[in-house]
Short mmCIF file of C-alpha atoms in Angstrom, two decimals:
data_model
loop_
_atom_site.label_atom_id
_atom_site.label_comp_id
_atom_site.label_asym_id
_atom_site.label_seq_id
_atom_site.Cartn_x
_atom_site.Cartn_y
_atom_site.Cartn_z
CA MET A 115 -6.76 11.57 -23.41
CA ALA A 116 -7.10 9.46 -20.27
CA GLU A 117 -9.99 7.52 -21.83
CA ASN A 118 -7.97 6.86 -25.00
CA ARG A 119 -5.05 5.60 -22.93
CA ARG A 120 -7.32 3.18 -21.09
CA LYS A 121 -8.72 1.88 -24.39
CA ILE A 122 -5.19 1.23 -25.64
CA VAL A 123 -4.22 -0.62 -22.45
CA ASP A 124 -7.38 -2.73 -22.65
CA ALA A 125 -6.69 -3.55 -26.27
CA ILE A 126 -3.13 -4.66 -25.54
CA ALA A 127 -4.25 -6.76 -22.57
CA ARG A 128 -6.68 -8.66 -24.80
CA LEU A 129 -3.92 -9.69 -27.19
CA PRO A 130 -2.30 -13.13 -26.64
CA PHE A 131 1.00 -11.48 -25.81
CA GLY A 132 -0.59 -8.57 -23.95
CA ALA A 133 0.13 -9.67 -20.40
CA ARG A 134 3.73 -10.60 -21.15
CA PHE A 135 4.25 -7.31 -22.97
CA LEU A 136 2.92 -5.20 -20.09
CA ILE A 137 4.87 -7.09 -17.45
CA GLU A 138 8.12 -6.81 -19.40
CA ALA A 139 7.50 -3.13 -20.11
CA ALA A 140 7.09 -2.43 -16.39
CA ARG A 141 10.33 -4.27 -15.63
CA LEU A 142 12.26 -2.39 -18.32
CA LYS A 143 10.93 0.94 -17.07
CA LYS A 144 12.38 0.32 -13.60
CA GLU A 145 15.67 -0.89 -15.01
CA ALA A 146 15.91 2.22 -17.17
CA ARG A 147 15.53 4.36 -14.05
CA VAL A 148 18.40 2.50 -12.42
CA LEU A 149 20.65 3.27 -15.38
CA LEU A 150 19.58 6.90 -15.61
CA ARG A 151 20.28 7.49 -11.92
CA SER A 152 23.55 5.58 -11.82
CA MET A 153 25.67 8.73 -11.88
CA THR A 154 23.67 10.50 -9.16
CA PRO A 155 25.00 10.14 -5.58
CA TRP A 156 22.34 8.70 -3.29
CA GLU A 157 24.17 9.14 0.02
CA ARG A 158 22.93 12.74 0.24
CA LEU A 159 19.43 11.38 0.89
CA GLU A 160 20.64 10.09 4.25
CA GLN A 161 21.46 13.61 5.43
CA LYS A 162 17.85 14.79 5.72
CA TRP A 163 14.78 13.53 7.50
CA PRO A 164 12.22 11.96 5.14
CA ASN A 165 9.00 13.78 4.38
CA ASN A 166 7.02 10.56 4.70
CA LEU A 167 6.46 8.21 7.61
CA ASN A 168 4.58 4.90 7.50
CA ILE A 169 2.83 3.56 10.60
CA GLU A 170 1.25 0.15 10.93
CA VAL A 171 -1.71 0.93 13.16
CA THR A 172 -2.63 -2.77 13.12
CA ASN A 173 -1.63 -6.04 11.45
CA ILE A 174 -5.17 -7.41 11.76
CA CYS A 175 -7.34 -7.66 8.66
CA ASN A 176 -10.99 -8.54 8.07
CA ALA A 177 -10.36 -10.04 4.63
CA ASN A 178 -8.12 -12.81 3.35
CA CYS A 179 -7.26 -11.83 -0.21
CA VAL A 180 -5.88 -14.41 -2.63
CA PHE A 181 -3.10 -12.01 -3.69
CA CYS A 182 -1.95 -11.04 -0.18
CA ALA A 183 0.56 -12.66 2.18
CA TYR A 184 -1.77 -12.03 5.13
CA GLN A 185 -2.86 -15.64 4.77
CA PHE A 186 0.69 -16.73 5.63
CA GLN A 187 1.40 -14.20 8.39
CA SER A 188 0.95 -16.65 11.27
CA GLN A 189 3.85 -18.74 9.94
CA TRP A 190 6.37 -16.02 10.71
CA ARG A 191 4.64 -13.33 12.76
CA SER A 192 2.56 -14.73 15.61
CA ASP A 193 1.62 -11.57 17.48
CA ARG A 194 -1.22 -9.35 16.29
CA GLY A 195 -2.46 -6.12 17.73
CA ILE A 196 -3.13 -2.38 17.44
CA ILE A 197 -0.60 0.34 18.13
CA GLY A 198 -1.08 2.04 21.50
CA ARG A 199 -1.93 5.73 21.65
CA GLU A 200 1.18 6.68 23.65
CA ARG A 201 3.58 5.02 21.20
CA PHE A 202 1.64 6.46 18.28
CA GLU A 203 1.80 10.02 19.57
CA THR A 204 5.52 9.72 20.42
CA VAL A 205 6.27 8.66 16.84
CA ILE A 206 4.15 11.45 15.35
CA LYS A 207 5.84 14.01 17.59
CA ALA A 208 9.31 12.89 16.47
CA HIS A 209 8.34 12.96 12.80
CA ALA A 210 6.90 16.48 13.07
CA LYS A 211 9.88 17.75 15.09
CA ASN A 212 12.29 16.48 12.44
CA GLY A 213 10.46 18.24 9.62
CA GLY A 214 8.28 15.43 8.29
CA THR A 215 5.13 16.43 6.44
CA PHE A 216 3.15 13.27 5.62
CA VAL A 217 2.00 10.11 7.42
CA SER A 218 0.58 6.96 5.86
CA LEU A 219 -1.43 4.64 8.10
CA THR A 220 -1.58 1.75 5.65
CA PRO A 221 -0.11 -1.45 7.14
CA PHE A 222 1.40 -4.38 5.29
CA LEU A 223 -1.11 -7.00 6.16
CA GLY A 224 -3.96 -5.38 8.05
CA ASP A 225 -6.70 -2.80 7.57
CA PRO A 226 -6.56 0.58 9.37
CA LEU A 227 -10.31 0.64 9.98
CA VAL A 228 -9.91 -2.35 12.32
CA ASP A 229 -8.43 0.15 14.81
CA PRO A 230 -11.44 1.55 16.71
CA ASP A 231 -9.44 4.75 17.35
CA ILE A 232 -8.47 5.30 13.71
CA VAL A 233 -10.37 8.60 13.38
CA GLY A 234 -8.88 9.88 16.65
CA LYS A 235 -5.39 9.07 15.39
CA VAL A 236 -6.05 10.79 12.08
CA ARG A 237 -7.27 13.85 13.95
CA HIS A 238 -4.13 13.86 16.13
CA ILE A 239 -1.95 13.88 12.99
CA THR A 240 -3.83 16.69 11.26
CA GLN A 241 -3.87 18.80 14.41
CA ARG A 242 -0.07 18.70 14.31
CA GLY A 243 -0.17 20.17 10.82
CA LEU A 244 0.76 16.95 9.01
CA ALA A 245 -1.00 15.42 6.01
CA VAL A 246 -2.31 11.88 6.40
CA ALA A 247 -3.83 9.18 4.19
CA PHE A 248 -4.35 5.44 4.12
CA PHE A 249 -5.57 2.50 2.05
CA THR A 250 -8.46 0.35 3.26
CA ASN A 251 -10.53 -2.49 1.85
CA GLY A 252 -13.56 -0.40 2.83
CA ILE A 253 -15.48 -3.19 4.56
CA LEU A 254 -15.74 -1.33 7.88
CA LEU A 255 -16.80 2.00 6.39
CA ASN A 256 -20.39 0.94 6.92
CA ARG A 257 -19.81 0.81 10.69
CA LEU A 258 -17.83 4.04 10.99
CA ASP A 259 -19.02 7.49 12.00
CA LEU A 260 -18.46 8.92 8.54
CA ALA A 261 -19.28 12.49 9.55
CA ASP A 262 -16.48 12.24 12.13
CA LEU A 263 -14.13 10.88 9.47
CA LEU A 264 -14.93 13.72 7.07
CA ASP A 265 -14.34 16.24 9.86
CA SER A 266 -11.01 14.74 10.96
CA GLY A 267 -8.82 16.63 8.50
CA LEU A 268 -8.20 13.56 6.34
CA GLN A 269 -7.83 14.79 2.77
CA PHE A 270 -8.36 11.55 0.89
CA ILE A 271 -8.80 7.84 1.29
CA THR A 272 -7.93 5.01 -1.10
CA ILE A 273 -10.30 2.07 -1.19
CA SER A 274 -8.50 -0.99 -2.50
CA THR A 275 -11.15 -3.58 -3.24
CA GLY A 276 -12.33 -6.24 -5.63
CA PRO A 277 -14.65 -5.54 -8.56
CA LEU A 278 -18.10 -4.43 -7.40
CA ASP A 279 -19.63 -7.79 -8.08
CA ARG A 280 -20.58 -10.08 -5.21
CA ASN A 281 -19.19 -13.28 -6.73
CA LEU A 282 -15.86 -11.78 -7.81
CA PHE A 283 -15.43 -9.92 -4.52
CA GLU A 284 -16.03 -13.07 -2.46
CA ARG A 285 -13.61 -15.09 -4.60
CA ILE A 286 -10.80 -12.51 -4.48
CA TYR A 287 -11.22 -11.06 -0.98
CA ARG A 288 -12.63 -14.27 0.51
CA SER A 289 -15.05 -12.23 2.57
CA LYS A 290 -18.83 -12.40 2.88
CA GLN A 291 -19.06 -8.68 3.69
CA TYR A 292 -19.74 -7.38 0.19
CA ASP A 293 -22.90 -5.58 1.32
CA ASP A 294 -20.93 -3.75 4.04
CA LEU A 295 -18.39 -2.63 1.45
CA LEU A 296 -20.94 -1.39 -1.08
CA HIS A 297 -23.22 0.30 1.45
CA GLY A 298 -20.31 1.94 3.26
CA LEU A 299 -18.84 3.30 0.05
CA VAL A 300 -22.20 4.69 -1.05
CA ARG A 301 -22.81 6.25 2.38
CA LEU A 302 -19.37 7.90 2.34
CA LEU A 303 -19.76 9.37 -1.14
CA THR A 304 -23.34 10.48 -0.52
CA LEU A 305 -22.48 12.25 2.74
CA ARG A 306 -19.39 13.82 1.21
CA ASN A 307 -21.48 15.21 -1.63
CA GLU A 308 -24.25 16.45 0.68
CA LEU A 309 -21.77 18.29 2.90
CA GLY A 310 -19.70 19.60 -0.01
CA ALA A 311 -16.62 18.35 1.81
CA GLU A 312 -13.21 18.59 0.13
CA PHE A 313 -12.56 14.91 0.53
CA LYS A 314 -11.35 12.64 -2.24
CA VAL A 315 -12.11 8.93 -2.60
CA ASN A 316 -9.60 7.03 -4.73
CA LEU A 317 -10.80 3.68 -6.05
CA ALA A 318 -8.29 0.92 -6.77
CA PHE A 319 -9.86 -2.31 -8.00
CA ARG A 320 -7.95 -5.60 -7.76
CA SER A 321 -9.55 -7.25 -10.72
CA PRO A 322 -9.24 -10.15 -13.19
CA LEU A 323 -11.24 -8.08 -15.68
CA SER A 324 -10.17 -5.35 -18.06
CA PHE A 325 -10.57 -1.70 -17.12
CA SER A 326 -13.76 -1.24 -19.14
CA ALA A 327 -15.29 -4.52 -17.95
CA THR A 328 -14.60 -3.65 -14.30
CA LEU A 329 -16.28 -0.27 -14.67
CA SER A 330 -19.23 -1.81 -16.53
CA LEU A 331 -20.33 -4.00 -13.63
CA PRO A 332 -23.90 -2.95 -12.63
CA ASP A 333 -23.21 -2.22 -8.95
CA PHE A 334 -20.44 0.17 -9.92
CA ARG A 335 -21.98 1.66 -13.05
CA ASP A 336 -25.44 2.30 -11.58
CA THR A 337 -24.72 2.95 -7.90
CA VAL A 338 -21.18 4.28 -7.38
CA TRP A 339 -20.24 6.01 -10.65
CA PRO A 340 -22.96 8.72 -10.37
CA LEU A 341 -21.61 9.73 -6.93
CA LEU A 342 -18.00 10.25 -8.04
CA THR A 343 -16.45 13.58 -8.97
CA ALA A 344 -14.89 14.07 -12.40
CA VAL A 345 -11.41 13.81 -10.89
CA GLU A 346 -12.25 10.58 -9.06
CA ARG A 347 -13.65 9.06 -12.25
CA ALA A 348 -10.52 9.97 -14.21
CA GLU A 349 -8.18 8.48 -11.59
CA ILE A 350 -9.81 5.09 -11.03
CA MET A 351 -7.22 2.30 -11.00
CA VAL A 352 -7.78 -1.27 -12.14
CA MET A 353 -4.90 -3.55 -11.17
CA ASN A 354 -4.51 -6.90 -12.90
CA SER A 355 -0.89 -7.64 -11.91
CA PHE A 356 0.35 -8.55 -8.44
CA ASP A 357 3.63 -9.25 -6.72
CA ASP A 358 4.41 -12.68 -5.32
CA TRP A 359 5.51 -11.51 -1.86
CA ALA A 360 8.92 -13.14 -2.32
CA GLY A 361 7.45 -16.38 -3.61
CA GLN A 362 4.60 -16.68 -1.11
CA ILE A 363 1.95 -16.07 -3.78
CA THR A 364 1.90 -18.24 -6.92
CA GLN A 365 0.08 -17.86 -10.20
CA GLU A 366 -2.21 -20.68 -9.13
CA ASP A 367 -3.43 -18.56 -6.19
CA LEU A 368 -4.83 -15.93 -8.55
CA LEU A 369 -7.95 -15.88 -10.69
CA PRO A 370 -7.68 -16.16 -14.48
CA GLY A 371 -6.94 -12.67 -15.76
CA MET A 372 -4.73 -11.84 -12.77
CA ARG A 373 -0.98 -12.24 -13.15
CA LEU A 374 2.24 -11.92 -11.20
CA GLN A 375 4.61 -9.05 -11.76
CA ALA A 376 8.17 -9.65 -12.89
CA PRO A 377 10.94 -8.18 -10.70
CA PRO A 378 13.57 -5.93 -12.28
CA ARG A 379 16.98 -7.50 -12.69
CA LEU A 380 19.08 -4.39 -11.97
CA LYS A 381 19.17 -3.47 -8.29
CA HIS A 382 22.54 -1.91 -7.64
CA ARG A 383 21.10 1.29 -6.13
CA PRO A 384 19.29 1.31 -2.78
CA CYS A 385 15.54 1.03 -3.06
CA ARG A 386 13.67 4.26 -2.30
CA TRP A 387 11.57 2.39 0.26
CA THR A 388 14.66 2.11 2.47
CA PHE A 389 14.54 5.88 2.89
CA ILE A 390 11.04 5.89 4.40
CA PRO A 391 10.72 4.69 8.01
CA TYR A 392 8.05 2.15 8.82
CA VAL A 393 6.89 1.68 12.41
CA THR A 394 5.05 -1.54 13.26
CA TRP A 395 2.22 -1.69 15.80
CA ASP A 396 4.55 -3.29 18.37
CA GLY A 397 7.32 -0.73 18.00
CA LEU A 398 9.79 -2.13 15.49
CA VAL A 399 11.30 0.27 12.95
CA ARG A 400 11.81 -1.12 9.47
CA ALA A 401 13.39 0.26 6.32
CA CYS A 402 10.61 -0.83 4.02
CA ALA A 403 6.85 -0.37 3.85
CA CYS A 404 6.00 -2.89 1.16
CA ARG A 405 7.66 -6.24 1.95
CA PHE A 406 7.66 -8.46 4.98
CA LEU A 407 9.33 -11.87 5.05
CA PRO A 408 12.02 -13.38 7.26
CA SER A 409 15.31 -14.56 5.82
CA PRO A 410 16.14 -18.28 5.66
CA GLN A 411 17.76 -17.77 9.07
CA GLY A 412 14.40 -16.62 10.44
CA ASP A 413 15.20 -12.95 11.08
CA ASP A 414 13.67 -9.86 9.49
CA GLU A 415 16.61 -8.23 7.74
CA LEU A 416 14.73 -4.98 7.19
CA VAL A 417 14.28 -4.24 10.90
CA VAL A 418 16.74 -1.49 11.86
CA GLY A 419 15.67 -0.78 15.43
CA ASP A 420 13.19 -1.12 18.28
CA LEU A 421 11.40 1.84 19.90
CA LYS A 422 11.63 0.08 23.25
CA GLN A 423 15.40 0.53 23.07
CA ALA A 424 15.94 3.79 21.18
CA SER A 425 14.02 6.75 19.78
CA LEU A 426 12.79 6.92 16.20
CA THR A 427 15.28 9.71 15.46
CA GLU A 428 18.23 7.74 16.84
CA ILE A 429 17.25 4.64 14.90
CA TRP A 430 16.60 6.33 11.57
CA LEU A 431 19.79 8.38 11.59
CA GLY A 432 21.86 5.48 12.90
CA ASP A 433 24.37 3.14 11.34
CA ARG A 434 22.17 0.05 11.00
CA VAL A 435 19.87 1.49 8.36
CA LYS A 436 22.85 2.95 6.50
CA ALA A 437 24.52 -0.45 6.44
CA LEU A 438 21.36 -1.94 4.99
CA ARG A 439 21.33 0.49 2.07
CA ARG A 440 24.99 -0.22 1.32
CA ARG A 441 24.16 -3.86 0.67
CA PHE A 442 22.57 -2.89 -2.65
CA PRO A 443 25.70 -1.61 -4.49
CA THR A 444 27.58 -4.74 -3.38
CA GLY A 445 24.90 -7.07 -4.68
CA GLU A 446 24.34 -8.58 -1.21
CA LEU A 447 20.68 -7.64 -1.00
CA PRO A 448 18.45 -8.78 1.84
CA PHE A 449 16.71 -12.04 1.01
CA VAL A 450 13.27 -10.43 0.71
CA CYS A 451 14.58 -7.77 -1.70
CA ARG A 452 16.20 -10.08 -4.23
CA LYS A 453 13.10 -10.92 -6.23
CA CYS A 454 10.88 -8.06 -5.10
CA PRO A 455 8.97 -6.51 -8.03
CA VAL A 456 8.15 -3.38 -6.00
CA TYR A 457 11.84 -2.32 -6.00
CA ASP A 458 12.22 1.31 -7.02
CA PRO A 459 15.71 2.84 -7.31
CA CYS A 460 16.38 5.96 -5.27
#
């Protein structure tokens, strides 16, 4: 069934109207959810601590992808760094104490593997009984102690990368470290299989090619595919559409075959991302884990507190984040939310 669905999607994408059809269908799906949930009170969600917590372990990346706003970060966010262990452990402690169950270490505009203590931080989370996962471009896997990673308690990892083709990878990720990516991925899968570890590797390709064409590339077909489990093969993602990061990315930035998503027009319910706390490496607490852009006045409207001034619990149960959510029903959305295609109604 999954294979038939992929064939249908590929066939639609090859039609002249295919891209427009898929983009519009995605928009309508989100708008339908808004309408279906219109009669359901959302304020009750504020009464309980969220299961999920997002932590930006670093805002430093070792790639410069054409579809990512990392290339513009210095224009509005000058400081770069890695979250300190003390701050990290304080945040994890608060999340666990309040009943949280899951932690994501995927930052907006960086790669978690840049943090030399990433495995130690994963281990600290799992030792507290919490689940943890993160996305990575995979480039630094080749320099990581993979046995230590597999033993850390991490249940799965998502590798978000370009097609496994040197030319396409270098054009999309603007990195010359293709060999590191491929060798690291192969080492991880090989060791996982040898140890029989219960560790899942999700593959998400950012590609200008169709699903079948992406999976037919020799480096993937001959080297990686044989190492994957049946579940991993069935859940491979090939993403052709991308958001514009509030206008920072244009269609001209993308390769032919890649396209921008269209934002939904209905946004009168708070976005579900505003119910998941996001802690930046330098201690800010934000009400979104997928968008980062200052308003025309130069401030970040999604920041709801600073850990140097208050605790995570005080900030997340406070009035500032509640006031932010109430901007949606009035139509006075934060600047960065107005055209955001990642909006998802609560």
